[in-house]
Coordinates of C-alpha atoms in Angstrom, one line a residue:
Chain X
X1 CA -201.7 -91.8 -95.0
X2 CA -200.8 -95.5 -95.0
X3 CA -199.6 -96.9 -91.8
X4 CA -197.7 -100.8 -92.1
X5 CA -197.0 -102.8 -88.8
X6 CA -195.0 -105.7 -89.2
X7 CA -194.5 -108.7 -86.9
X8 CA -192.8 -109.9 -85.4
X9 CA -189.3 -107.7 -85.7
X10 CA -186.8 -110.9 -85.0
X11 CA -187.5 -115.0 -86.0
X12 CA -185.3 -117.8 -85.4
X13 CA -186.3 -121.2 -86.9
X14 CA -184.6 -124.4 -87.6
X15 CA -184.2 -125.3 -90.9
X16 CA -186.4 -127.1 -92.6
X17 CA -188.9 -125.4 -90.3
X18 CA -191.7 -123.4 -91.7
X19 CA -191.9 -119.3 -90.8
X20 CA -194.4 -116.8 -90.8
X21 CA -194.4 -113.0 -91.1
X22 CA -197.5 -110.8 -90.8
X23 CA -198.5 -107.8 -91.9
X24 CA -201.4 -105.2 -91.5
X25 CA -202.4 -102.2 -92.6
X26 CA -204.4 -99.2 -92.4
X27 CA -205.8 -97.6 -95.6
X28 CA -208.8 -100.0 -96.9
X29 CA -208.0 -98.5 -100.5
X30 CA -204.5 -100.1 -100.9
X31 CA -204.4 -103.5 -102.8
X32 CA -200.4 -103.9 -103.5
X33 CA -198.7 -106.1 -101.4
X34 CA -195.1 -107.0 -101.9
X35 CA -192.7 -108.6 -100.3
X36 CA -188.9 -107.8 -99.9
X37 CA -185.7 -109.4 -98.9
X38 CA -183.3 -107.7 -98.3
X39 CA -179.3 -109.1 -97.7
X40 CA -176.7 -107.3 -95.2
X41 CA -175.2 -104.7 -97.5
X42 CA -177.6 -105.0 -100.1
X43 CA -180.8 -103.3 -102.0
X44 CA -184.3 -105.1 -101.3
X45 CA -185.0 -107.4 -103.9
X46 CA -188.9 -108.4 -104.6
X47 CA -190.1 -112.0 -103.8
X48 CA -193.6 -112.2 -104.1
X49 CA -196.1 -110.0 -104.3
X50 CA -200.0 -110.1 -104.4
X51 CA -203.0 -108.0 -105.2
X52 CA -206.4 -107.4 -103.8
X53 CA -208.3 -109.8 -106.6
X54 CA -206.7 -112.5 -105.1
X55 CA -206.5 -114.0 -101.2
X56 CA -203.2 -115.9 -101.7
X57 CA -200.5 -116.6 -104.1
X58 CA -197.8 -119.4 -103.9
X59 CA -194.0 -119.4 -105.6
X60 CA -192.3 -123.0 -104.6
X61 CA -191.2 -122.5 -100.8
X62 CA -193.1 -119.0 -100.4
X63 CA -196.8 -117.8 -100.1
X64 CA -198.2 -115.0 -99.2
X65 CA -202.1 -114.5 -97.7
X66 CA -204.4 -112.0 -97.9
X67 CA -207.0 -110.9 -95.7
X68 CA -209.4 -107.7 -97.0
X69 CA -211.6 -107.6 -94.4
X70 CA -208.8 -107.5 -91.7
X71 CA -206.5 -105.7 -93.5
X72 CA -203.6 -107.8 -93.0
X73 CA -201.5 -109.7 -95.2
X74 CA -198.8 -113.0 -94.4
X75 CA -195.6 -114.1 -95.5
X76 CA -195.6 -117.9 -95.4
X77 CA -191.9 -119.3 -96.0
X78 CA -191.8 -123.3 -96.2
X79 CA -188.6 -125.7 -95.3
X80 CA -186.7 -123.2 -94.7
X81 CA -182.5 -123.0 -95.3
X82 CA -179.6 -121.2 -94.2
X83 CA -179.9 -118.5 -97.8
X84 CA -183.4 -117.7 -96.3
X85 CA -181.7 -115.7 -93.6
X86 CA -182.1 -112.1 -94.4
X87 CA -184.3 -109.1 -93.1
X88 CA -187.7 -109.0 -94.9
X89 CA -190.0 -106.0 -95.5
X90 CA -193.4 -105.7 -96.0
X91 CA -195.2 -103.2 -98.0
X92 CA -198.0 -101.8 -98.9
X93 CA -199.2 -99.5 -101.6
X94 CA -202.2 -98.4 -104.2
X95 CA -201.7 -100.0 -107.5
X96 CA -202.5 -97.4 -109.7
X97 CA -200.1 -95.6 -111.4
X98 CA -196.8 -95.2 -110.0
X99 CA -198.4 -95.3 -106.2
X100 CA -195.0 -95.0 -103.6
X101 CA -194.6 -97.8 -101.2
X102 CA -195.4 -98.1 -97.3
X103 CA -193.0 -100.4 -96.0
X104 CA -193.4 -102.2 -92.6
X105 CA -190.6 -102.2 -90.0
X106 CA -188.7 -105.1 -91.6
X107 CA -188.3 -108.7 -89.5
X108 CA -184.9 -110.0 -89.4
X109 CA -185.1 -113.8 -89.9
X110 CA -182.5 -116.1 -88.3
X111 CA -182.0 -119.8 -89.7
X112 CA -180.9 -121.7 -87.3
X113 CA -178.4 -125.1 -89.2
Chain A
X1 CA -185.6 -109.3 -115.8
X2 CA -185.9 -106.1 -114.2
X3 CA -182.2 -104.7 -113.2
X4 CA -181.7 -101.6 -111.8
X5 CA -177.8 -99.9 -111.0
X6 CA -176.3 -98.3 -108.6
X7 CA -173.0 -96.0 -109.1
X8 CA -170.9 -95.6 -107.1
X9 CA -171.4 -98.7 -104.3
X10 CA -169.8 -97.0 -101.6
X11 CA -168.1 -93.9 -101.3
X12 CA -166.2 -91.3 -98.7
X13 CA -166.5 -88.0 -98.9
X14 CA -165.0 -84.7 -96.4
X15 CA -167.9 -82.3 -95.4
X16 CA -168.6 -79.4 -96.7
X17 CA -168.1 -81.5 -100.5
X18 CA -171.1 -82.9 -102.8
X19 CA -171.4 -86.4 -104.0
X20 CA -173.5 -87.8 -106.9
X21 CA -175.0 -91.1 -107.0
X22 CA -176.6 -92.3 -110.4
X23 CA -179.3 -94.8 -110.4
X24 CA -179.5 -96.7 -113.6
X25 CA -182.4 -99.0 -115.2
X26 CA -180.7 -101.8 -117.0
X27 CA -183.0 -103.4 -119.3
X28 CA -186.5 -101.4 -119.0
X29 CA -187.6 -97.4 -118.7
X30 CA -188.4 -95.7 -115.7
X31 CA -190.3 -93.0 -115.8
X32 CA -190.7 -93.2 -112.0
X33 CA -187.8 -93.7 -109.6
X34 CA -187.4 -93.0 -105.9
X35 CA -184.8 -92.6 -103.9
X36 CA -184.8 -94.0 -100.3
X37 CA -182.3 -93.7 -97.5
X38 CA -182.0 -96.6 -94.7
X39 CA -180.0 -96.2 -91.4
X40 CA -178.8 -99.4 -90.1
X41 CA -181.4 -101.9 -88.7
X42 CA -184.0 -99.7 -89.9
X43 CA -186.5 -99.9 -92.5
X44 CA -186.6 -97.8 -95.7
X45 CA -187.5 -93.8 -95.6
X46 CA -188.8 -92.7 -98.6
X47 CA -186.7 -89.2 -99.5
X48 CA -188.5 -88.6 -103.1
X49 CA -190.1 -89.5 -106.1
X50 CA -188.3 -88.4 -109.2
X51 CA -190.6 -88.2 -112.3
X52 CA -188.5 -88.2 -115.6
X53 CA -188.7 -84.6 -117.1
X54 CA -189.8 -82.9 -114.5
X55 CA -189.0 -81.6 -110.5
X56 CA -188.9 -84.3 -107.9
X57 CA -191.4 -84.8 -105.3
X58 CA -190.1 -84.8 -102.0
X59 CA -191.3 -86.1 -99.1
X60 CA -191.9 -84.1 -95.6
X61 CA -189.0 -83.4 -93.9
X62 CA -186.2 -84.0 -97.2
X63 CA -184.4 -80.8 -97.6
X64 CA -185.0 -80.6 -101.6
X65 CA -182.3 -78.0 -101.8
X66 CA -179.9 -80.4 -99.9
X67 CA -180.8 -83.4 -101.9
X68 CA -180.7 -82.0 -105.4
X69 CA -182.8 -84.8 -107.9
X70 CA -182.4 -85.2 -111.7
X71 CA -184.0 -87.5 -113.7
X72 CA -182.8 -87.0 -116.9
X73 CA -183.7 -89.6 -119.1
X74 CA -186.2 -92.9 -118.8
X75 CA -183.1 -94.6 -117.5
X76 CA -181.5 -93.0 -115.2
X77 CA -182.0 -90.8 -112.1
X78 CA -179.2 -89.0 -109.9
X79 CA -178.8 -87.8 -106.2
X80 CA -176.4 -85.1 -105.4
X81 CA -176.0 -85.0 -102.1
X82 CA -175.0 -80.8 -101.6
X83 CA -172.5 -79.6 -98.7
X84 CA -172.5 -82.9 -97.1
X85 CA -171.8 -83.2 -93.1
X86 CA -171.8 -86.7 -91.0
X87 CA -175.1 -87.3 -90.2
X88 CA -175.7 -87.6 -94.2
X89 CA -173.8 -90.7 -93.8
X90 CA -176.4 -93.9 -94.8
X91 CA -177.1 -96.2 -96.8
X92 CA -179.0 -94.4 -100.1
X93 CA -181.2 -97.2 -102.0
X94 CA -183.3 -96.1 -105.6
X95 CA -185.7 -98.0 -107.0
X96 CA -187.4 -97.8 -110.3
X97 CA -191.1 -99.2 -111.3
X98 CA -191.2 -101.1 -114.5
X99 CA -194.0 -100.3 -116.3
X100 CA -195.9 -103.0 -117.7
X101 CA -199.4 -101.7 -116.1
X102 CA -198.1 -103.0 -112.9
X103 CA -196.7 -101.2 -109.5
X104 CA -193.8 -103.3 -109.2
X105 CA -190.9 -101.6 -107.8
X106 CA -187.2 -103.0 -108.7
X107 CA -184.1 -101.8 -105.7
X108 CA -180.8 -100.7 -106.6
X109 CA -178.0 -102.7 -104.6
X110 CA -177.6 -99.2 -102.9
X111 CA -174.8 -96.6 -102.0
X112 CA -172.9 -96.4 -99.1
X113 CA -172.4 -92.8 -97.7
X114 CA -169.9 -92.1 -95.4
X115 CA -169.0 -88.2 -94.9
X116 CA -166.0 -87.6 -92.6

């Protein structure tokens, strides 16, 4: 089955600084990636996402990479602010159907005023 | 939008008593839904796959006769958590994919479990 690894499990940036989380993967036929925040107390709500067509995709302050070959896939969060703190999650699945998810380890992101 | 219910947000239960958690889609149909459980600081364990009009598909490991699974309808999916004891206490999350040819998945704001 699908195995996700996520990195790095904590990150503290100052705001207005940019972070990155990464991703990889194990199963070469999986080509759903999304990406999850998820709020102390709350359900995981879906911020971006991309598929294998494409090697990145950009939605105002976030991005997300994609690297095929490598198997691993990046969260790229820009000018960051204090609502960006949250735990995010990583994922991985085969879109086709209604495919379950894999979900990485989560990395709990820290803004620092 | 995409907006998926939880009922109830948190609740308390004694052991040895069931408790039923509904998961609703707001504004689309699901025929898929899962149901996850998450202990704190930990990411999110799939427990099944509920496929409406027929059994759930649970995952290895999820007592299916334990956590009984009902999708009824194309909008909502329930989790009866039978004879529960403390270490049934979590966090329960569902989600539900919205179809539009797509495998997005859309979370529930989740349950909070706590058996005394």
């Amino acid at each position: 089955g699908e195995n996700v690894e996520q990195h790095p499990s904590t990150l503290s940036v100052q705001e207005g600084d940019s972070a990155v989380i990464k991703c990889t993967y194990s199963d070469s036929a999986s080509n759903y990636f999304p990406w999850y925040k998820q709020e102390l107390g709350k359900g995981p709500q879906l911020i971006i996402d991309i598929r294998s067509n494409v090697g990145e995709k950009k939605d105002q302050r976030i991005a997300v990479t994609l690297n095929k070959t490598a198997k691993h896939f990046s969260l790229h969060i820009t000018e960051t602010q204090p609502e960006d703190s949250a735990v995010y999650f990583c994922a991985a699945s085969y879109d086709f159907g209604n495919e379950k998810l894999t979900f990485g380890t989560g990395t709990r992101l820290t803004i620092i005023p | 939008g995409a907006v998926v219910s939880q009922h109830p947000s948190w609740v308390i239960c004694k052991s040895g008593t069931s408790v039923k958690i509904e998961c609703r889609s707001l504004d689309f149909q699901a025929t898929t839904m899962f149901w996850y459980r998450q202990f704190p600081k930990q990411s999110l364990m799939l427990m099944a796959t509920s496929n409406e009009g027929s059994k759930a598909t649970y995952e290895q490991g999820v007592e299916k006769d334990k956590f009984l699974i009902n999708h009824a309808s194309l909008t909502l999916s329930t989790l009866t958590v039978t004879s529960a004891h403390p270490e049934d206490s979590s966090f329960y999350i569902c989600s539900a994919i919205k179809p539009a040819g797509v495998n997005e998945q859309y979370f529930g704001p989740g349950t909070r479990l706590t058996v005394t």
